[in-house]
Amino acid sequence: MRSFRSVLKWGALTAAAALFLSMIPALPAFAGSISTVSIRVDAGGDDAFQVGAYMDDSAVEVTTPGGDSNKYTIAEYSFNNSSKAYFSADQAPTLTIALEAAEDYTFTLTKASQVKLTGDAKPAYQSALKKEDSTRLEVTVTLDALKGKAGSIEYADWDVKRDGTLEVMAYGGNDYQIQLYKDGKKYSSIIDIASRGGGNQVIDMRPYIMNAGSYTFSVRQYNQATHSRGPWFDVENKYNVDEASAAASRTQYGYVSRDGYGWKKDSSGWRYLTPGGYPKNDWIRDNQHWFWFDDQGYMVTGWRLIGGKWYYFNGSGEMLENTITPDGYPVGADGAFIAS
């Protein structure tokens, strides 16, 4: 058993130790190290993230997947393409994402490979910058999912102020493809029209309208580099063409190579280039005449057996109709030989 004197001595030592500890300043808690981060960038839905859509931060969703998400959170994010109001096909949008470290943590990563990026917006690393004593990390990425894609047509219709022209409004910098219909049936091959920039464009279709009738059309965006195609925009309003107007178009535009398409001649003969290539074993109607192209894609002349019927084509390749051929045989209104 301790003596009274030893108890007093022990109590004095304990009090002195307590006084010494109280004089030591409080040490800061150990700061945790964040050496890698994971960021996922997805499309925001409702067609908000597509070529031609308005460039708004809500077009994408940014999250922090993985087990370390408790160490940092998404503080904010925004697009950097301030000179563009709409997503385009030729320039991938850039997005800066600010991460905020949790209490007692700092960002210590030093390499691009330490930023893990996923998501259907296809984020690609561009840069990272540590701020506020390394408690904030700003990561800039490009979103490659839209590059080379074709978006939707905003508006299209016939231009009531100009004969034979149509108006198309779209954003994104893509070209257009147009399908003409006459009296409810396909009238043309798909026609490629080069873009002259985003916004409203007026396109003259008179070089393609050669016959009297009621015309409608469909139009879509088209990216020549990637062959991406947007959805068709159908216009049911009619553009009515009388015979006098059709004749004027035939006089002005008939047998003319339009936008690089039309008649092409090489050492083997004449072919007819369309946006879909050179037709083979098929008919083409141009300037009110029918032409037939063989299995090599060349215009034919003379007698030809097509679909079980004989037809005669003159030296210009034009199918004769409702007449007597140079060698004395009758052909009907459809051009087919009339058997006696």
mmCIF file of C-alpha atoms in Angstrom:
data_model
loop_
_atom_site.group_PDB
_atom_site.id
_atom_site.type_symbol
_atom_site.label_atom_id
_atom_site.label_comp_id
_atom_site.label_asym_id
_atom_site.label_seq_id
_atom_site.Cartn_x
_atom_site.Cartn_y
_atom_site.Cartn_z
ATOM 1 C CA MET A 1 0.000 0.000 0.000
ATOM 2 C CA ARG A 2 1.280 3.413 -0.993
ATOM 3 C CA SER A 3 2.142 5.884 1.703
ATOM 4 C CA PHE A 4 0.381 9.201 1.860
ATOM 5 C CA ARG A 5 3.648 10.845 0.778
ATOM 6 C CA SER A 6 3.946 8.642 -2.355
ATOM 7 C CA VAL A 7 0.342 9.383 -3.359
ATOM 8 C CA LEU A 8 1.043 13.090 -3.158
ATOM 9 C CA LYS A 9 4.185 12.624 -5.252
ATOM 10 C CA TRP A 10 2.285 10.631 -7.925
ATOM 11 C CA GLY A 11 -0.483 13.232 -8.059
ATOM 12 C CA ALA A 12 2.041 16.033 -8.539
ATOM 13 C CA LEU A 13 3.702 14.190 -11.416
ATOM 14 C CA THR A 14 0.355 13.539 -13.108
ATOM 15 C CA ALA A 15 -0.660 17.177 -12.827
ATOM 16 C CA ALA A 16 2.682 18.281 -14.279
ATOM 17 C CA ALA A 17 2.283 15.928 -17.244
ATOM 18 C CA ALA A 18 -1.194 17.226 -17.920
ATOM 19 C CA LEU A 19 0.075 20.807 -17.814
ATOM 20 C CA PHE A 20 2.878 19.926 -20.290
ATOM 21 C CA LEU A 21 0.484 18.289 -22.779
ATOM 22 C CA SER A 22 -1.829 21.258 -22.632
ATOM 23 C CA MET A 23 1.030 23.513 -23.713
ATOM 24 C CA ILE A 24 1.590 21.565 -27.036
ATOM 25 C CA PRO A 25 -0.328 23.235 -29.919
ATOM 26 C CA ALA A 26 -2.935 21.082 -31.695
ATOM 27 C CA LEU A 27 -1.463 19.347 -34.783
ATOM 28 C CA PRO A 28 -3.448 19.425 -38.049
ATOM 29 C CA ALA A 29 -5.089 16.190 -39.121
ATOM 30 C CA PHE A 30 -3.187 14.222 -41.803
ATOM 31 C CA ALA A 31 -4.289 15.311 -45.327
ATOM 32 C CA GLY A 32 -5.356 12.393 -47.507
ATOM 33 C CA SER A 33 -3.846 12.069 -50.988
ATOM 34 C CA ILE A 34 -5.995 11.826 -54.128
ATOM 35 C CA SER A 35 -3.691 10.409 -56.784
ATOM 36 C CA THR A 36 -6.372 9.372 -59.340
ATOM 37 C CA VAL A 37 -9.832 10.624 -60.242
ATOM 38 C CA SER A 38 -12.663 9.033 -62.225
ATOM 39 C CA ILE A 39 -15.108 11.128 -64.253
ATOM 40 C CA ARG A 40 -18.034 9.938 -66.341
ATOM 41 C CA VAL A 41 -19.699 12.184 -68.970
ATOM 42 C CA ASP A 42 -22.978 11.008 -70.527
ATOM 43 C CA ALA A 43 -25.518 12.572 -72.861
ATOM 44 C CA GLY A 44 -28.247 14.365 -70.963
ATOM 45 C CA GLY A 45 -31.130 12.763 -72.873
ATOM 46 C CA ASP A 46 -34.071 14.281 -74.779
ATOM 47 C CA ASP A 47 -31.777 14.894 -77.786
ATOM 48 C CA ALA A 48 -30.053 17.686 -75.843
ATOM 49 C CA PHE A 49 -26.596 16.422 -76.798
ATOM 50 C CA GLN A 50 -26.567 16.175 -80.586
ATOM 51 C CA VAL A 51 -25.300 18.136 -83.560
ATOM 52 C CA GLY A 52 -27.453 21.222 -84.007
ATOM 53 C CA ALA A 53 -28.726 21.268 -80.398
ATOM 54 C CA TYR A 54 -28.264 24.402 -78.293
ATOM 55 C CA MET A 55 -24.980 24.290 -76.369
ATOM 56 C CA ASP A 56 -26.232 24.190 -72.781
ATOM 57 C CA ASP A 57 -24.546 22.679 -69.710
ATOM 58 C CA SER A 58 -27.590 20.498 -69.066
ATOM 59 C CA ALA A 59 -26.907 18.672 -72.369
ATOM 60 C CA VAL A 60 -24.583 16.327 -70.453
ATOM 61 C CA GLU A 61 -24.514 14.593 -67.071
ATOM 62 C CA VAL A 62 -21.212 14.479 -65.182
ATOM 63 C CA THR A 63 -20.715 11.980 -62.339
ATOM 64 C CA THR A 64 -17.837 10.523 -60.302
ATOM 65 C CA PRO A 65 -18.042 6.716 -60.447
ATOM 66 C CA GLY A 66 -15.795 4.401 -58.469
ATOM 67 C CA GLY A 67 -14.857 3.806 -54.845
ATOM 68 C CA ASP A 68 -12.998 7.109 -54.420
ATOM 69 C CA SER A 69 -16.009 9.317 -55.091
ATOM 70 C CA ASN A 70 -16.284 9.947 -51.332
ATOM 71 C CA LYS A 71 -12.944 11.780 -51.522
ATOM 72 C CA TYR A 72 -14.094 14.394 -54.048
ATOM 73 C CA THR A 73 -17.276 15.707 -55.641
ATOM 74 C CA ILE A 74 -18.318 17.563 -58.803
ATOM 75 C CA ALA A 75 -18.380 21.265 -57.914
ATOM 76 C CA GLU A 76 -19.466 22.553 -61.343
ATOM 77 C CA TYR A 77 -18.898 22.143 -65.081
ATOM 78 C CA SER A 78 -19.443 24.232 -68.212
ATOM 79 C CA PHE A 79 -18.783 24.239 -71.956
ATOM 80 C CA ASN A 80 -15.963 26.422 -73.254
ATOM 81 C CA ASN A 81 -17.022 26.916 -76.893
ATOM 82 C CA SER A 82 -18.290 30.417 -76.200
ATOM 83 C CA SER A 83 -18.091 31.430 -79.874
ATOM 84 C CA LYS A 84 -20.585 28.705 -80.835
ATOM 85 C CA ALA A 85 -24.188 28.636 -79.728
ATOM 86 C CA TYR A 86 -24.930 25.170 -81.150
ATOM 87 C CA PHE A 87 -23.084 21.870 -81.192
ATOM 88 C CA SER A 88 -21.365 21.365 -84.553
ATOM 89 C CA ALA A 89 -20.053 18.364 -86.456
ATOM 90 C CA ASP A 90 -16.653 19.838 -87.267
ATOM 91 C CA GLN A 91 -15.559 20.881 -83.761
ATOM 92 C CA ALA A 92 -15.784 18.649 -80.697
ATOM 93 C CA PRO A 93 -17.118 20.656 -77.727
ATOM 94 C CA THR A 94 -14.793 21.173 -74.756
ATOM 95 C CA LEU A 95 -16.015 20.897 -71.177
ATOM 96 C CA THR A 96 -14.244 22.034 -67.990
ATOM 97 C CA ILE A 97 -15.160 20.009 -64.893
ATOM 98 C CA ALA A 98 -14.259 21.325 -61.424
ATOM 99 C CA LEU A 99 -13.696 18.707 -58.711
ATOM 100 C CA GLU A 100 -13.675 19.644 -55.033
ATOM 101 C CA ALA A 101 -11.703 17.548 -52.538
ATOM 102 C CA ALA A 102 -13.397 16.333 -49.370
ATOM 103 C CA GLU A 103 -12.229 17.715 -46.037
ATOM 104 C CA ASP A 104 -8.632 16.784 -45.184
ATOM 105 C CA TYR A 105 -7.906 15.641 -48.775
ATOM 106 C CA THR A 106 -5.809 17.191 -51.545
ATOM 107 C CA PHE A 107 -5.249 16.342 -55.203
ATOM 108 C CA THR A 108 -1.733 14.988 -55.813
ATOM 109 C CA LEU A 109 -2.064 13.510 -59.317
ATOM 110 C CA THR A 110 0.545 14.643 -61.851
ATOM 111 C CA LYS A 111 -0.151 12.642 -65.035
ATOM 112 C CA ALA A 112 -2.908 12.605 -67.632
ATOM 113 C CA SER A 113 -3.210 8.842 -67.179
ATOM 114 C CA GLN A 114 -4.350 9.440 -63.590
ATOM 115 C CA VAL A 115 -7.590 10.998 -64.896
ATOM 116 C CA LYS A 116 -9.940 8.116 -65.775
ATOM 117 C CA LEU A 117 -12.635 9.148 -68.273
ATOM 118 C CA THR A 118 -15.721 7.176 -69.336
ATOM 119 C CA GLY A 119 -19.245 7.843 -70.677
ATOM 120 C CA ASP A 120 -21.200 7.805 -73.939
ATOM 121 C CA ALA A 121 -20.221 11.422 -74.698
ATOM 122 C CA LYS A 122 -16.718 9.986 -75.320
ATOM 123 C CA PRO A 123 -14.701 12.400 -73.153
ATOM 124 C CA ALA A 124 -11.003 12.713 -74.033
ATOM 125 C CA TYR A 125 -8.419 14.289 -71.744
ATOM 126 C CA GLN A 126 -7.156 17.751 -72.676
ATOM 127 C CA SER A 127 -5.706 19.320 -69.501
ATOM 128 C CA ALA A 128 -5.910 19.475 -65.685
ATOM 129 C CA LEU A 129 -5.116 22.314 -63.287
ATOM 130 C CA LYS A 130 -4.853 22.209 -59.469
ATOM 131 C CA LYS A 131 -6.122 25.264 -57.572
ATOM 132 C CA GLU A 132 -6.768 26.481 -54.023
ATOM 133 C CA ASP A 133 -3.870 24.640 -52.383
ATOM 134 C CA SER A 134 -4.683 21.533 -54.440
ATOM 135 C CA THR A 135 -8.179 21.190 -52.961
ATOM 136 C CA ARG A 136 -9.755 21.979 -56.353
ATOM 137 C CA LEU A 137 -8.991 20.255 -59.655
ATOM 138 C CA GLU A 138 -10.227 21.613 -62.994
ATOM 139 C CA VAL A 139 -10.206 18.989 -65.747
ATOM 140 C CA THR A 140 -10.858 20.020 -69.366
ATOM 141 C CA VAL A 141 -12.041 17.352 -71.810
ATOM 142 C CA THR A 142 -13.220 17.212 -75.409
ATOM 143 C CA LEU A 143 -16.445 15.335 -76.110
ATOM 144 C CA ASP A 144 -15.744 13.427 -79.304
ATOM 145 C CA ALA A 145 -19.130 11.705 -79.622
ATOM 146 C CA LEU A 146 -20.523 14.505 -81.817
ATOM 147 C CA LYS A 147 -17.586 14.981 -84.160
ATOM 148 C CA GLY A 148 -18.553 14.010 -87.684
ATOM 149 C CA LYS A 149 -22.173 13.284 -86.771
ATOM 150 C CA ALA A 150 -25.235 14.579 -88.603
ATOM 151 C CA GLY A 151 -28.034 16.186 -86.619
ATOM 152 C CA SER A 152 -31.671 16.982 -87.306
ATOM 153 C CA ILE A 153 -33.267 19.540 -89.620
ATOM 154 C CA GLU A 154 -34.886 22.357 -87.666
ATOM 155 C CA TYR A 155 -37.198 23.589 -90.445
ATOM 156 C CA ALA A 156 -37.729 23.123 -94.186
ATOM 157 C CA ASP A 157 -40.348 24.217 -96.738
ATOM 158 C CA TRP A 158 -40.778 25.702 -100.179
ATOM 159 C CA ASP A 159 -39.846 29.381 -100.409
ATOM 160 C CA VAL A 160 -43.050 31.159 -101.391
ATOM 161 C CA LYS A 161 -41.110 34.251 -102.546
ATOM 162 C CA ARG A 162 -38.880 32.452 -105.053
ATOM 163 C CA ASP A 163 -40.031 29.996 -107.722
ATOM 164 C CA GLY A 164 -38.525 26.536 -107.480
ATOM 165 C CA THR A 165 -36.502 27.181 -104.333
ATOM 166 C CA LEU A 166 -36.733 25.793 -100.844
ATOM 167 C CA GLU A 167 -35.626 26.931 -97.402
ATOM 168 C CA VAL A 168 -33.728 24.742 -94.946
ATOM 169 C CA MET A 169 -32.696 25.635 -91.406
ATOM 170 C CA ALA A 170 -30.233 23.491 -89.498
ATOM 171 C CA TYR A 171 -27.146 23.870 -87.346
ATOM 172 C CA GLY A 172 -23.964 21.880 -87.174
ATOM 173 C CA GLY A 173 -22.102 22.661 -90.412
ATOM 174 C CA ASN A 174 -23.180 19.541 -92.328
ATOM 175 C CA ASP A 175 -24.209 19.196 -95.964
ATOM 176 C CA TYR A 176 -27.761 18.296 -97.020
ATOM 177 C CA GLN A 177 -29.347 15.480 -98.992
ATOM 178 C CA ILE A 178 -32.646 16.133 -100.763
ATOM 179 C CA GLN A 179 -35.119 13.657 -102.235
ATOM 180 C CA LEU A 180 -37.662 15.136 -104.665
ATOM 181 C CA TYR A 181 -41.118 13.632 -105.220
ATOM 182 C CA LYS A 182 -43.474 14.416 -108.112
ATOM 183 C CA ASP A 183 -47.160 13.568 -107.782
ATOM 184 C CA GLY A 184 -46.354 11.400 -104.767
ATOM 185 C CA LYS A 185 -43.603 9.322 -106.437
ATOM 186 C CA LYS A 186 -39.818 9.569 -106.266
ATOM 187 C CA TYR A 187 -38.681 11.915 -108.991
ATOM 188 C CA SER A 188 -34.914 12.203 -108.467
ATOM 189 C CA SER A 189 -31.955 10.387 -107.083
ATOM 190 C CA ILE A 190 -30.779 11.760 -103.742
ATOM 191 C CA ILE A 191 -29.327 15.212 -104.418
ATOM 192 C CA ASP A 192 -26.305 16.386 -102.404
ATOM 193 C CA ILE A 193 -26.208 20.085 -101.535
ATOM 194 C CA ALA A 194 -23.078 21.570 -99.981
ATOM 195 C CA SER A 195 -23.639 23.504 -96.755
ATOM 196 C CA ARG A 196 -23.002 27.232 -96.720
ATOM 197 C CA GLY A 197 -22.860 27.371 -92.919
ATOM 198 C CA GLY A 198 -25.455 26.969 -90.180
ATOM 199 C CA GLY A 199 -28.804 28.690 -90.051
ATOM 200 C CA ASN A 200 -31.265 29.409 -92.845
ATOM 201 C CA GLN A 201 -30.331 28.494 -96.429
ATOM 202 C CA VAL A 202 -32.207 29.004 -99.688
ATOM 203 C CA ILE A 203 -31.610 26.244 -102.261
ATOM 204 C CA ASP A 204 -32.581 26.571 -105.933
ATOM 205 C CA MET A 205 -34.157 23.314 -107.134
ATOM 206 C CA ARG A 206 -35.085 24.453 -110.652
ATOM 207 C CA PRO A 207 -32.133 22.629 -112.263
ATOM 208 C CA TYR A 208 -33.689 19.394 -110.971
ATOM 209 C CA ILE A 209 -37.364 20.114 -111.804
ATOM 210 C CA MET A 210 -37.922 19.390 -115.501
ATOM 211 C CA ASN A 211 -41.531 18.213 -115.714
ATOM 212 C CA ALA A 212 -44.960 19.578 -114.927
ATOM 213 C CA GLY A 213 -46.518 18.284 -111.716
ATOM 214 C CA SER A 214 -46.853 18.752 -107.946
ATOM 215 C CA TYR A 215 -43.553 18.475 -106.069
ATOM 216 C CA THR A 216 -42.779 17.679 -102.429
ATOM 217 C CA PHE A 217 -39.427 16.828 -100.869
ATOM 218 C CA SER A 218 -37.555 15.313 -97.942
ATOM 219 C CA VAL A 219 -34.260 16.637 -96.586
ATOM 220 C CA ARG A 220 -31.679 15.437 -94.068
ATOM 221 C CA GLN A 221 -28.234 16.406 -92.803
ATOM 222 C CA TYR A 222 -25.293 14.495 -94.271
ATOM 223 C CA ASN A 223 -21.633 14.425 -93.240
ATOM 224 C CA GLN A 224 -19.468 13.471 -96.218
ATOM 225 C CA ALA A 225 -16.383 12.703 -94.117
ATOM 226 C CA THR A 226 -18.085 10.069 -91.948
ATOM 227 C CA HIS A 227 -21.187 9.336 -94.090
ATOM 228 C CA SER A 228 -23.334 10.003 -91.036
ATOM 229 C CA ARG A 229 -26.954 10.792 -91.918
ATOM 230 C CA GLY A 230 -29.576 12.540 -89.836
ATOM 231 C CA PRO A 231 -33.307 11.726 -89.874
ATOM 232 C CA TRP A 232 -35.390 12.716 -92.889
ATOM 233 C CA PHE A 233 -37.508 15.876 -92.549
ATOM 234 C CA ASP A 234 -40.580 15.452 -94.797
ATOM 235 C CA VAL A 235 -42.292 18.452 -96.412
ATOM 236 C CA GLU A 236 -45.842 17.742 -97.570
ATOM 237 C CA ASN A 237 -46.574 21.250 -98.903
ATOM 238 C CA LYS A 238 -46.678 21.189 -102.710
ATOM 239 C CA TYR A 239 -44.839 23.239 -105.309
ATOM 240 C CA ASN A 240 -46.930 23.122 -108.486
ATOM 241 C CA VAL A 241 -45.177 23.386 -111.856
ATOM 242 C CA ASP A 242 -47.071 23.982 -115.116
ATOM 243 C CA GLU A 243 -45.816 22.907 -118.530
ATOM 244 C CA ALA A 244 -44.568 26.393 -119.453
ATOM 245 C CA SER A 245 -42.366 26.569 -116.334
ATOM 246 C CA ALA A 246 -41.111 23.021 -116.873
ATOM 247 C CA ALA A 247 -40.232 23.841 -120.498
ATOM 248 C CA ALA A 248 -38.315 26.923 -119.348
ATOM 249 C CA SER A 249 -36.314 24.795 -116.908
ATOM 250 C CA ARG A 250 -35.576 22.207 -119.590
ATOM 251 C CA THR A 251 -34.338 24.940 -121.926
ATOM 252 C CA GLN A 252 -32.109 26.482 -119.255
ATOM 253 C CA TYR A 253 -30.890 23.421 -117.390
ATOM 254 C CA GLY A 254 -31.390 20.391 -119.642
ATOM 255 C CA TYR A 255 -28.332 18.198 -120.235
ATOM 256 C CA VAL A 256 -26.290 20.349 -117.849
ATOM 257 C CA SER A 257 -23.906 18.873 -115.298
ATOM 258 C CA ARG A 258 -25.354 20.114 -111.999
ATOM 259 C CA ASP A 259 -23.181 20.432 -108.890
ATOM 260 C CA GLY A 260 -20.667 18.008 -110.375
ATOM 261 C CA TYR A 261 -23.326 15.443 -111.311
ATOM 262 C CA GLY A 262 -24.895 14.611 -114.660
ATOM 263 C CA TRP A 263 -23.381 13.517 -117.949
ATOM 264 C CA LYS A 264 -19.748 12.365 -117.990
ATOM 265 C CA LYS A 265 -17.807 11.118 -121.032
ATOM 266 C CA ASP A 266 -14.713 8.929 -121.118
ATOM 267 C CA SER A 267 -13.007 6.794 -123.754
ATOM 268 C CA SER A 268 -15.756 4.148 -123.520
ATOM 269 C CA GLY A 269 -18.785 6.418 -123.847
ATOM 270 C CA TRP A 270 -21.285 8.449 -121.855
ATOM 271 C CA ARG A 271 -22.252 7.819 -118.241
ATOM 272 C CA TYR A 272 -24.508 9.734 -115.846
ATOM 273 C CA LEU A 273 -23.171 10.530 -112.381
ATOM 274 C CA THR A 274 -25.687 10.725 -109.519
ATOM 275 C CA PRO A 275 -25.054 11.171 -105.770
ATOM 276 C CA GLY A 276 -25.408 7.397 -105.529
ATOM 277 C CA GLY A 277 -22.842 6.738 -108.266
ATOM 278 C CA TYR A 278 -23.253 5.697 -111.913
ATOM 279 C CA PRO A 279 -26.525 3.805 -112.594
ATOM 280 C CA LYS A 280 -26.137 0.354 -114.147
ATOM 281 C CA ASN A 281 -28.897 -1.662 -115.838
ATOM 282 C CA ASP A 282 -31.196 1.225 -115.060
ATOM 283 C CA TRP A 283 -33.162 4.083 -116.557
ATOM 284 C CA ILE A 284 -32.429 7.803 -116.251
ATOM 285 C CA ARG A 285 -34.833 10.506 -117.426
ATOM 286 C CA ASP A 286 -33.259 13.805 -118.413
ATOM 287 C CA ASN A 287 -34.639 16.727 -120.449
ATOM 288 C CA GLN A 288 -37.879 14.823 -121.183
ATOM 289 C CA HIS A 289 -36.120 11.768 -122.635
ATOM 290 C CA TRP A 290 -35.461 8.290 -121.266
ATOM 291 C CA PHE A 291 -31.969 6.758 -121.408
ATOM 292 C CA TRP A 292 -30.831 3.226 -120.586
ATOM 293 C CA PHE A 293 -27.448 2.411 -119.018
ATOM 294 C CA ASP A 294 -25.903 -1.039 -119.434
ATOM 295 C CA ASP A 295 -24.243 -3.258 -116.817
ATOM 296 C CA GLN A 296 -21.071 -1.168 -117.081
ATOM 297 C CA GLY A 297 -22.964 2.071 -116.540
ATOM 298 C CA TYR A 298 -22.719 3.351 -120.145
ATOM 299 C CA MET A 299 -25.508 4.889 -122.238
ATOM 300 C CA VAL A 300 -26.774 2.576 -124.973
ATOM 301 C CA THR A 301 -27.860 3.210 -128.578
ATOM 302 C CA GLY A 302 -29.799 1.140 -131.090
ATOM 303 C CA TRP A 303 -32.104 -1.760 -130.211
ATOM 304 C CA ARG A 304 -32.032 -3.117 -126.665
ATOM 305 C CA LEU A 305 -34.025 -5.909 -124.997
ATOM 306 C CA ILE A 306 -35.010 -4.636 -121.537
ATOM 307 C CA GLY A 307 -37.411 -6.432 -119.242
ATOM 308 C CA GLY A 308 -38.648 -8.674 -122.053
ATOM 309 C CA LYS A 309 -39.410 -5.743 -124.436
ATOM 310 C CA TRP A 310 -37.461 -4.199 -127.307
ATOM 311 C CA TYR A 311 -36.649 -0.472 -127.246
ATOM 312 C CA TYR A 312 -34.828 1.730 -129.731
ATOM 313 C CA PHE A 313 -32.361 4.460 -128.694
ATOM 314 C CA ASN A 314 -31.101 7.025 -131.220
ATOM 315 C CA GLY A 315 -27.508 8.202 -131.620
ATOM 316 C CA SER A 316 -27.936 10.601 -128.660
ATOM 317 C CA GLY A 317 -29.150 7.765 -126.463
ATOM 318 C CA GLU A 318 -32.742 9.048 -126.388
ATOM 319 C CA MET A 319 -35.431 6.363 -126.386
ATOM 320 C CA LEU A 320 -37.806 6.829 -129.288
ATOM 321 C CA GLU A 321 -41.520 7.015 -128.436
ATOM 322 C CA ASN A 322 -44.700 6.699 -130.515
ATOM 323 C CA THR A 323 -42.908 6.740 -133.871
ATOM 324 C CA ILE A 324 -41.224 4.631 -136.572
ATOM 325 C CA THR A 325 -37.577 3.721 -135.968
ATOM 326 C CA PRO A 326 -34.964 4.498 -138.668
ATOM 327 C CA ASP A 327 -35.014 0.827 -139.719
ATOM 328 C CA GLY A 328 -38.805 0.893 -140.145
ATOM 329 C CA TYR A 329 -40.309 -0.624 -136.991
ATOM 330 C CA PRO A 330 -43.113 0.947 -134.896
ATOM 331 C CA VAL A 331 -42.691 1.780 -131.190
ATOM 332 C CA GLY A 332 -45.454 2.848 -128.833
ATOM 333 C CA ALA A 333 -45.892 5.688 -126.367
ATOM 334 C CA ASP A 334 -43.910 3.685 -123.799
ATOM 335 C CA GLY A 335 -41.091 3.187 -126.319
ATOM 336 C CA ALA A 336 -41.616 -0.561 -126.670
ATOM 337 C CA PHE A 337 -41.705 -2.277 -130.097
ATOM 338 C CA ILE A 338 -45.248 -2.880 -131.363
ATOM 339 C CA ALA A 339 -45.536 -6.374 -132.810
ATOM 340 C CA SER A 340 -47.801 -6.666 -135.873
#
